[in-house]
Coordinates of C-alpha atoms in Angstrom, one line a residue:
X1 CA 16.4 30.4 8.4
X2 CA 15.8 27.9 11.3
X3 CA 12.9 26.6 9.9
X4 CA 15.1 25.7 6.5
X5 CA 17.5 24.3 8.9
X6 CA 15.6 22.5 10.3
X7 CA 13.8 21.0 6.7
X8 CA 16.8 20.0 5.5
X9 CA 17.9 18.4 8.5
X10 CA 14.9 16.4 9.1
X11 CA 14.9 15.6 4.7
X12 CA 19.0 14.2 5.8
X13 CA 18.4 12.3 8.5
X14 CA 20.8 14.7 10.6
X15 CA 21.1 17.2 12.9
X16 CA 20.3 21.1 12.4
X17 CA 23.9 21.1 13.8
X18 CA 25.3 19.2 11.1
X19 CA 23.2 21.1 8.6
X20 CA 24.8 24.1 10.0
X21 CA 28.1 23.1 9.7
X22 CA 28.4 21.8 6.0
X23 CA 26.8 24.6 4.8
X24 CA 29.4 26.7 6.6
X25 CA 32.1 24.7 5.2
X26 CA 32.8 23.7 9.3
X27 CA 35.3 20.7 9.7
X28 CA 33.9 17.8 11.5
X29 CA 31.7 16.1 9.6
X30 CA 31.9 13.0 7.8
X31 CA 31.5 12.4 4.1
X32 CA 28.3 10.1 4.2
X33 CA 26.6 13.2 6.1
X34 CA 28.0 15.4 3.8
X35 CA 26.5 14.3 1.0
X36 CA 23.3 13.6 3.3
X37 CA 22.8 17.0 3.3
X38 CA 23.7 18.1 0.1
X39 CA 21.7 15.8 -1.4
X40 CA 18.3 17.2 0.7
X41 CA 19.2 20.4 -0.7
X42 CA 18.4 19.5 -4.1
X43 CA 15.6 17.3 -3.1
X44 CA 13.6 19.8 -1.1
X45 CA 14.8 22.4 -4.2
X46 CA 16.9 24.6 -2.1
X47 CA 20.4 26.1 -3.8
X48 CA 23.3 25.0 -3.2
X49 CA 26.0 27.6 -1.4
X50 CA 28.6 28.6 -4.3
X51 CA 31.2 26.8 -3.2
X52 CA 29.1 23.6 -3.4
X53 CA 27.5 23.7 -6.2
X54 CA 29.6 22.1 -8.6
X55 CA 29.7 18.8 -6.6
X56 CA 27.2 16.7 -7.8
X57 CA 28.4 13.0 -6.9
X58 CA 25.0 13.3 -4.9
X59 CA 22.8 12.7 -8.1
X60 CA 21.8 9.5 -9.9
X61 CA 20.0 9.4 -12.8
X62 CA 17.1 6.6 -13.2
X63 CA 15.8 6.4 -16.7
X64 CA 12.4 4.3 -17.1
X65 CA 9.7 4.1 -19.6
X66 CA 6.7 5.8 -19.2
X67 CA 4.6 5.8 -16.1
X68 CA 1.1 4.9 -17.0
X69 CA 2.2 1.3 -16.5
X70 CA 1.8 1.8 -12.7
X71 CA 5.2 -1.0 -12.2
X72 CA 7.4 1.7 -13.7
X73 CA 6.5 4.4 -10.4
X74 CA 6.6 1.3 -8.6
X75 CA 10.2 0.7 -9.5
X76 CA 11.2 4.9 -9.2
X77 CA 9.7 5.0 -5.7
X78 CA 11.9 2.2 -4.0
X79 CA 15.2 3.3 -5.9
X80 CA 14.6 7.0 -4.8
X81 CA 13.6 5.4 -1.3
X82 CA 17.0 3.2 -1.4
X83 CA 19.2 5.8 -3.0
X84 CA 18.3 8.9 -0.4
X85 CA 19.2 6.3 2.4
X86 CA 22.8 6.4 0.5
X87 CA 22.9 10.3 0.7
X88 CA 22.1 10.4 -3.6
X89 CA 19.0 12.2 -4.9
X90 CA 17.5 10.7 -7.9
X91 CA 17.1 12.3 -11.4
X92 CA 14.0 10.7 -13.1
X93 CA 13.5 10.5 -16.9
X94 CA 10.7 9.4 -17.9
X95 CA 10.2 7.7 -21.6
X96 CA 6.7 8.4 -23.9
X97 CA 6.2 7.9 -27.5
X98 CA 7.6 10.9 -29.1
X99 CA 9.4 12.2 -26.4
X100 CA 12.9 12.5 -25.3
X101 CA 14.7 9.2 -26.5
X102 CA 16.7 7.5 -23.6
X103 CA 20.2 8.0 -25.6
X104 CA 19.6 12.0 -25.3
X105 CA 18.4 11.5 -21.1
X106 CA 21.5 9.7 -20.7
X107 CA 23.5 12.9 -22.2
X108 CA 21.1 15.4 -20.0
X109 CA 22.6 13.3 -17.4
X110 CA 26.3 12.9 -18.0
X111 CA 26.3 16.8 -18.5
X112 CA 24.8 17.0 -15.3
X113 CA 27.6 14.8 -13.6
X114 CA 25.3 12.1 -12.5
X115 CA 27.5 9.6 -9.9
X116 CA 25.7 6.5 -11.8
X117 CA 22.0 5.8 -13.6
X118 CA 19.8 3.1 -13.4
X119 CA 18.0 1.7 -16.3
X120 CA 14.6 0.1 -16.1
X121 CA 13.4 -2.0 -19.1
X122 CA 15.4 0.6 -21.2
X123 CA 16.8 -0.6 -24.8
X124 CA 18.9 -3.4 -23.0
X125 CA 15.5 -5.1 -23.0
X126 CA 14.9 -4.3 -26.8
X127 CA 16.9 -7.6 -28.3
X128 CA 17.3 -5.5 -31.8
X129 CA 19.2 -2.9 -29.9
X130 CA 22.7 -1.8 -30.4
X131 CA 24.3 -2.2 -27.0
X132 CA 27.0 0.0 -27.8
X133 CA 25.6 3.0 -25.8
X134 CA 26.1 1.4 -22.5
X135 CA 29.7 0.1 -23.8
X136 CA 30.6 3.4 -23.8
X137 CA 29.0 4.5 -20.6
X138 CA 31.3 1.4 -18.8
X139 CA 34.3 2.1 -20.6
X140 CA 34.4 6.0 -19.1
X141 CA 33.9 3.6 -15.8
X142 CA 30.3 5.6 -15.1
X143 CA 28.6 3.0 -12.6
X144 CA 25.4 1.6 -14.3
X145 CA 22.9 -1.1 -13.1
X146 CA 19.9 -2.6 -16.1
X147 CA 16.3 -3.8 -14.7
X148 CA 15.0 -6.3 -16.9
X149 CA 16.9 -7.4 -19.8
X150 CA 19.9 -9.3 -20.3
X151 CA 22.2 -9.2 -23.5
X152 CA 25.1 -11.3 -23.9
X153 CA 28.3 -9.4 -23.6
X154 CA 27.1 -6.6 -21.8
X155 CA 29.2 -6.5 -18.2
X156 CA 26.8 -4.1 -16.5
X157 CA 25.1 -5.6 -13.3
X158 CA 21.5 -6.8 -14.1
X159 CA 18.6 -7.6 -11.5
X160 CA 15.7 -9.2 -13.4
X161 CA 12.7 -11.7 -12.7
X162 CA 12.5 -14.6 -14.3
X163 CA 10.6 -14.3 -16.6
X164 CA 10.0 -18.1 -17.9
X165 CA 9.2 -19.1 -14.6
X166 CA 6.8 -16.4 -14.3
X167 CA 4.3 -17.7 -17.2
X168 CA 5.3 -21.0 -15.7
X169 CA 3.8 -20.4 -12.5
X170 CA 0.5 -18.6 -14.2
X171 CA 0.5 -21.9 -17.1
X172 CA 0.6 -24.2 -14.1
X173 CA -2.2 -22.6 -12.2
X174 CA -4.6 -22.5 -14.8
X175 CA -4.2 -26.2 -15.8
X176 CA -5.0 -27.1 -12.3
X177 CA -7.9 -25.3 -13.3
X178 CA -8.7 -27.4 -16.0
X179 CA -7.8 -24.9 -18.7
X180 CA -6.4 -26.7 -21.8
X181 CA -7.5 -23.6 -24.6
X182 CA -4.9 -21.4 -22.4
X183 CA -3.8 -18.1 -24.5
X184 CA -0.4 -15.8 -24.3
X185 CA -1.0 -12.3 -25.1
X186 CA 2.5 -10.3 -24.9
X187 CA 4.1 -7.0 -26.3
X188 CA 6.4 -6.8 -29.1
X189 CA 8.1 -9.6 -30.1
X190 CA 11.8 -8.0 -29.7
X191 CA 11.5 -7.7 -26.2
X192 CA 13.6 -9.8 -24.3
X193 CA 10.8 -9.8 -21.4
X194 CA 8.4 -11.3 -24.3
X195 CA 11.2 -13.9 -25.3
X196 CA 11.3 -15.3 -22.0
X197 CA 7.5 -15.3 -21.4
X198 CA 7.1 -17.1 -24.6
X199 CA 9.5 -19.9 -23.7
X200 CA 7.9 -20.6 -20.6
X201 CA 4.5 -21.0 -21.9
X202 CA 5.7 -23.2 -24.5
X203 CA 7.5 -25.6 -21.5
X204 CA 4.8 -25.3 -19.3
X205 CA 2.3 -25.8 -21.6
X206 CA 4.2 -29.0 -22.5
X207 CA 4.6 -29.8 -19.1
X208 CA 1.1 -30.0 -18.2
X209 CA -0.7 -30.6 -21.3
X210 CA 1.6 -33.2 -23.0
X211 CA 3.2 -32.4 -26.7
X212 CA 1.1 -30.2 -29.2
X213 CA -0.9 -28.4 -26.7
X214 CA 0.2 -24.9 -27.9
X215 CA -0.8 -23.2 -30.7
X216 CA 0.1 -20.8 -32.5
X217 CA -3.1 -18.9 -33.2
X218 CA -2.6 -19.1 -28.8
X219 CA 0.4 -16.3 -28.9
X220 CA -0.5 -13.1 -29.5
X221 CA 2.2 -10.0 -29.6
X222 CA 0.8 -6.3 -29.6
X223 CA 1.9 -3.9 -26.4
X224 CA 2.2 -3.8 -23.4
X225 CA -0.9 -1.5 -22.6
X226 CA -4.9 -1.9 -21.9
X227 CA -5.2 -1.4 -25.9
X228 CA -2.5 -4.3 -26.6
X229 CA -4.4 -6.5 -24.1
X230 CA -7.7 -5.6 -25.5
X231 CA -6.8 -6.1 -29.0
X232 CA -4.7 -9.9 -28.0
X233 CA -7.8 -11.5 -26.1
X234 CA -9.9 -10.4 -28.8
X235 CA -8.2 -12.7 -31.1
X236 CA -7.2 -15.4 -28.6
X237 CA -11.4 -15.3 -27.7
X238 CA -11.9 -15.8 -31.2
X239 CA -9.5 -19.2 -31.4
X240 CA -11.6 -20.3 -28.3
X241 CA -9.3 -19.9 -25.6
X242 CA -11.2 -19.9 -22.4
X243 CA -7.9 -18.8 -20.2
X244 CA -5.5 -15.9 -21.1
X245 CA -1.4 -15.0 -19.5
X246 CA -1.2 -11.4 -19.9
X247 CA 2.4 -9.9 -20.2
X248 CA 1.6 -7.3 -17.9
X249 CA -1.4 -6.2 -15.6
X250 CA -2.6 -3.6 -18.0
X251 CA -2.4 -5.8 -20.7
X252 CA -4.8 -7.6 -18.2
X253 CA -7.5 -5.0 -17.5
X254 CA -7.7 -4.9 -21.5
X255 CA -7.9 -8.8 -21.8
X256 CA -11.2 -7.9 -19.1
X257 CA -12.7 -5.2 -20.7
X258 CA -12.5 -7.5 -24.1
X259 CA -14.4 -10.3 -22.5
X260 CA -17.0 -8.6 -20.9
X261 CA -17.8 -6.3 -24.1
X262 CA -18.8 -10.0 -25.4
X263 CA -20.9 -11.0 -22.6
X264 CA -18.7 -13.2 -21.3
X265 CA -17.9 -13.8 -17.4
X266 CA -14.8 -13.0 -15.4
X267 CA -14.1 -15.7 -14.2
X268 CA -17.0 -17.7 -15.0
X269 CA -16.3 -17.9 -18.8
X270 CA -12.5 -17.1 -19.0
X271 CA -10.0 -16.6 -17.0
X272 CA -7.3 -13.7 -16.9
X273 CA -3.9 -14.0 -15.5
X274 CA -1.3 -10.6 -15.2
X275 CA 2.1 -9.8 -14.6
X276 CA 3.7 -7.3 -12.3
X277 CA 1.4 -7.3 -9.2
X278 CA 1.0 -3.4 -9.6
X279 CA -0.2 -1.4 -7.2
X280 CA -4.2 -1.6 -6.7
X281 CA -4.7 -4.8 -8.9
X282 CA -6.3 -6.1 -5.6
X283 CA -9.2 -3.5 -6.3
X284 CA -10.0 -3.9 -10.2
X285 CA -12.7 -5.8 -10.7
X286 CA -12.9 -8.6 -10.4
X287 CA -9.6 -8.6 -7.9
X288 CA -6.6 -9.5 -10.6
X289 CA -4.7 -12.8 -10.5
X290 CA -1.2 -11.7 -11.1
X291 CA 2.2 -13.2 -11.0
X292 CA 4.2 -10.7 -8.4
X293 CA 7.6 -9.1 -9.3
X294 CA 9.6 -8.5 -6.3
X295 CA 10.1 -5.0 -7.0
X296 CA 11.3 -3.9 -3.5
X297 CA 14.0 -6.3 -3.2
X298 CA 14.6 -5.8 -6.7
X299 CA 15.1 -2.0 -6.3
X300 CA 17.3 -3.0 -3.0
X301 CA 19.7 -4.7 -5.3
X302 CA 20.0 -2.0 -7.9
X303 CA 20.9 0.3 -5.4
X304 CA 23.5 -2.2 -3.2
X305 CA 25.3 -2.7 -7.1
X306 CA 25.1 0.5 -8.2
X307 CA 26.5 1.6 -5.0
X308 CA 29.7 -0.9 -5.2
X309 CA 30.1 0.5 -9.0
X310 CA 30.4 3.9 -6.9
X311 CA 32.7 2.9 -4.5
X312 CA 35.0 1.2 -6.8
X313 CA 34.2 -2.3 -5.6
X314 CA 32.9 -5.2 -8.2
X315 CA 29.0 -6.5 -7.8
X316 CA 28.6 -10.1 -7.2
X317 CA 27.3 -11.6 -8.6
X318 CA 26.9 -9.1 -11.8
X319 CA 23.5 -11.0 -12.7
X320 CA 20.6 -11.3 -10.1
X321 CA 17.8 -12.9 -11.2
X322 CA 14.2 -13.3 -9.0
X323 CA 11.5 -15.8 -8.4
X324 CA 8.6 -14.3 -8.9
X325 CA 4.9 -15.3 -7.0
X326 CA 1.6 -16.2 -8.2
X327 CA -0.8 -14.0 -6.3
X328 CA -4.2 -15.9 -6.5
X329 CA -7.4 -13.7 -6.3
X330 CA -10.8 -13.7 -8.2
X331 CA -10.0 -13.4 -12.2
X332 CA -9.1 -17.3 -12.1
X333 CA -11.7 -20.2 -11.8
X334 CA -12.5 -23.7 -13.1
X335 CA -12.5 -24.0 -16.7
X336 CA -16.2 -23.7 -18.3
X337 CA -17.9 -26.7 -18.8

C-alpha cells in the first residue's frame, strides 16, 4: 500500500501524508490538494474510495479531431499538462471519420459530470454549423473554452491564431523570394480556419504583387491531410505555380511528395510553405518551412479561461487571438529562373 501511496502522491504533487489523509476522509487539508489527489487517482487508474466516487469536479473533457494531424496531440498534451497543475484530469475524445460524432462525446461527458470541456477545431470551426449545441451547454452554465474558430454570437471564450496573418507572413516570405506564381492549397471551404487563410493570401498577395496577382486556378480546397495536399499541388503545379502555402504541415508533406513524383526539386524548383509547426517538421526532408502556432501559450490560455468559467469568475477578454511565426528552414528558396 506504501508504494500506491507513495504513486499517487508523487502523480499530486503532495505528500504521502496528505494522500493519506484524504483518502481517510481526515480534516486538514485544503480543497486544491483535495482534488490534487483525487484527480491522480483517476489518472494513474486507481478507484476511488466509495465515499468519493461520485465527486467528479476533477474531470475535464477535451474533445479534438483526430490525431494523425500531429498539432492535435500537440494541443492534448499541453492542456492535460496545464489542467493536472489545476488538480483536473483530462477526458480525451478523439474524432475520426465514422466514429463517435462530437455532439454524442459531449453527452458521454456531461453523463460523466465533466467540471468543463475544451474544444479544439470542433464544429465551432465548421462555418455551416448550427451553434446551438454549445448554446445549450452555456445556458446550463457548464464552463467551455473553443480552439480555433470564431462564430458571431457565440459567448464562449475563444483562443485562436490568426489565421490571415499567418498566410500573410508565409505570402510575404515567398515574394521576397521572388515568387510571383505563389499557390494556396487549403481544406474545405466551410472551415473558418480556411476562410481566414484565404483572405490573407488574397491581401498579401495584393500587397506584394500589386492588383490581379491572384488567381483563381492558385486556390485549391481539398483536406487537411498528406492526400489533400498531394492532390492541391498537383493542380496548382499544373497552373505553373512554382511556390505553394499549405493549410497545414501535412497538407505540406503531400505538396512534397507531389513535386518530387514529377522530378521536380525541393526547393530548387518549388517551394512549400506549412502551417502549424508540428512536432518533427524540422526532420522531414527537406527541413519544413512552416508558420508556427503558439500552441503552448495557447493551451495556457484555455486552461486560465476555462478555469475562471470554473470558479465563477468572467474571462477577459472572452476572445484571444495569437501572432503566429514564420519558422524559416530548407523547403523555401529563390524562385526558379
Amino acid at each position: 500500500m506504501s508504494a500506491t501511496l507513495t504513486e499517487i502522491a508523487a502523480q499530486a504533487g503532495v505528500s504521502v501524508a496528505t494522500v493519506s489523509r484524504v483518502l481517510n476522509g481526515r480534516p486538514g487539508v485544503s480543497a486544491d490538494k483535495q482534488r490534487a489527489v483525487l484527480t491522480a487517482l483517476d489518472v494513474c487508474g486507481y478507484e476511488r474510495p466509495g465515499r468519493l466516487q461520485t465527486t467528479r469536479a476533477g474531470l475535464i473533457g477535451l474533445i479534438v479531431p483526430e490525431l494523425s494531424n500531429p498539432i492535435f496531440p500537440s494541443f492534448a498534451q499541453f492542456l492535460e499538462s496545464g489542467l493536472i497543475s489545476h488538480g483536473y484530469a483530462s477526458v480525451l475524445c478523439t474524432q475520426q471519420p465514422g466514429g463517435i460524432a462530437e455532439d454524442d462525446y459531449t453527452e458521454l461527458l456531461l453523463e460523466r459530470g465533466v467540471a468543463g470541456i475544451v474544444f479544439v477545431c470542433g464544429l465551432h470551426a465548421d462555418a455551416r454549423a448550427d451553434t446551438e449545441r454549445y448554446q445549450r451547454l452555456l445556458r446550463r452554465r457548464l464552463p467551455i473554452v473553443l480552439i480555433n474558430g470564431h462564430r458571431d454570437g457565440l459567448e464562449a471564450p475563444l483562443v485562436s491564431t490568426d489565421d490571415e496573418a499567418a498566410v500573410q507572413l508565409a505570402v510575404r516570405h515567398l515574394a521576397s523570394l521572388g515568387h510571383h506564381r505563389i499557390g494556396l492549397a487549403l481544406g474545405q471551404e466551410r472551415y473558418l480556419p480556411s476562410i481566414g487563410k484565404k483572405a490573407g493570401y488574397v491581401a498579401a498577395m495584393t500587397e506584394m504583387l500589386g492588383p490581379g496577382a491572384v488567381r483563381a486556378a492558385w486556390i485549391r480546397h481539398t483536406l487537411f491531410t498528406v492526400e489533400g495536399g498531394h492532390a492541391a499541388a498537383q493542380r496548382l503545379l499544373d497552373d505553373g505555380c512554382t511556390a505553394i502555402c499549405c493549410g497545414s504541415d501535412t497538407m505540406a508533406i503531400g505538396a512534397i511528395r507531389a513535386a518530387k513524383e514529377r522530378g521536380l526539386a525541393v526547393p530548387g524548383d518549388v517551394s512549400v510553405v506549412g502551417y502549424d509547426d508540428s512536432p518533427l517538421m524540422a526532420y522531414v526532408d527537406p527541413p519544413l518551412t512552416t508558420v508556427r502556432q503558439p500552441v503552448r501559450a495557447m493551451s495556457q490560455a484555455a486552461v486560465t479561461s476555462l478555469m475562471d468559467g470554473i470558479n465563477g469568475a468572467d474571462p477577459a477578454p472572452r476572445r484571444l487571438s495569437f501572432h503566429p511565426e514564420l519558422v524559416v528552414r530548407s523547403s523555401t528558396g529563390p524562385a526558379p529562373r
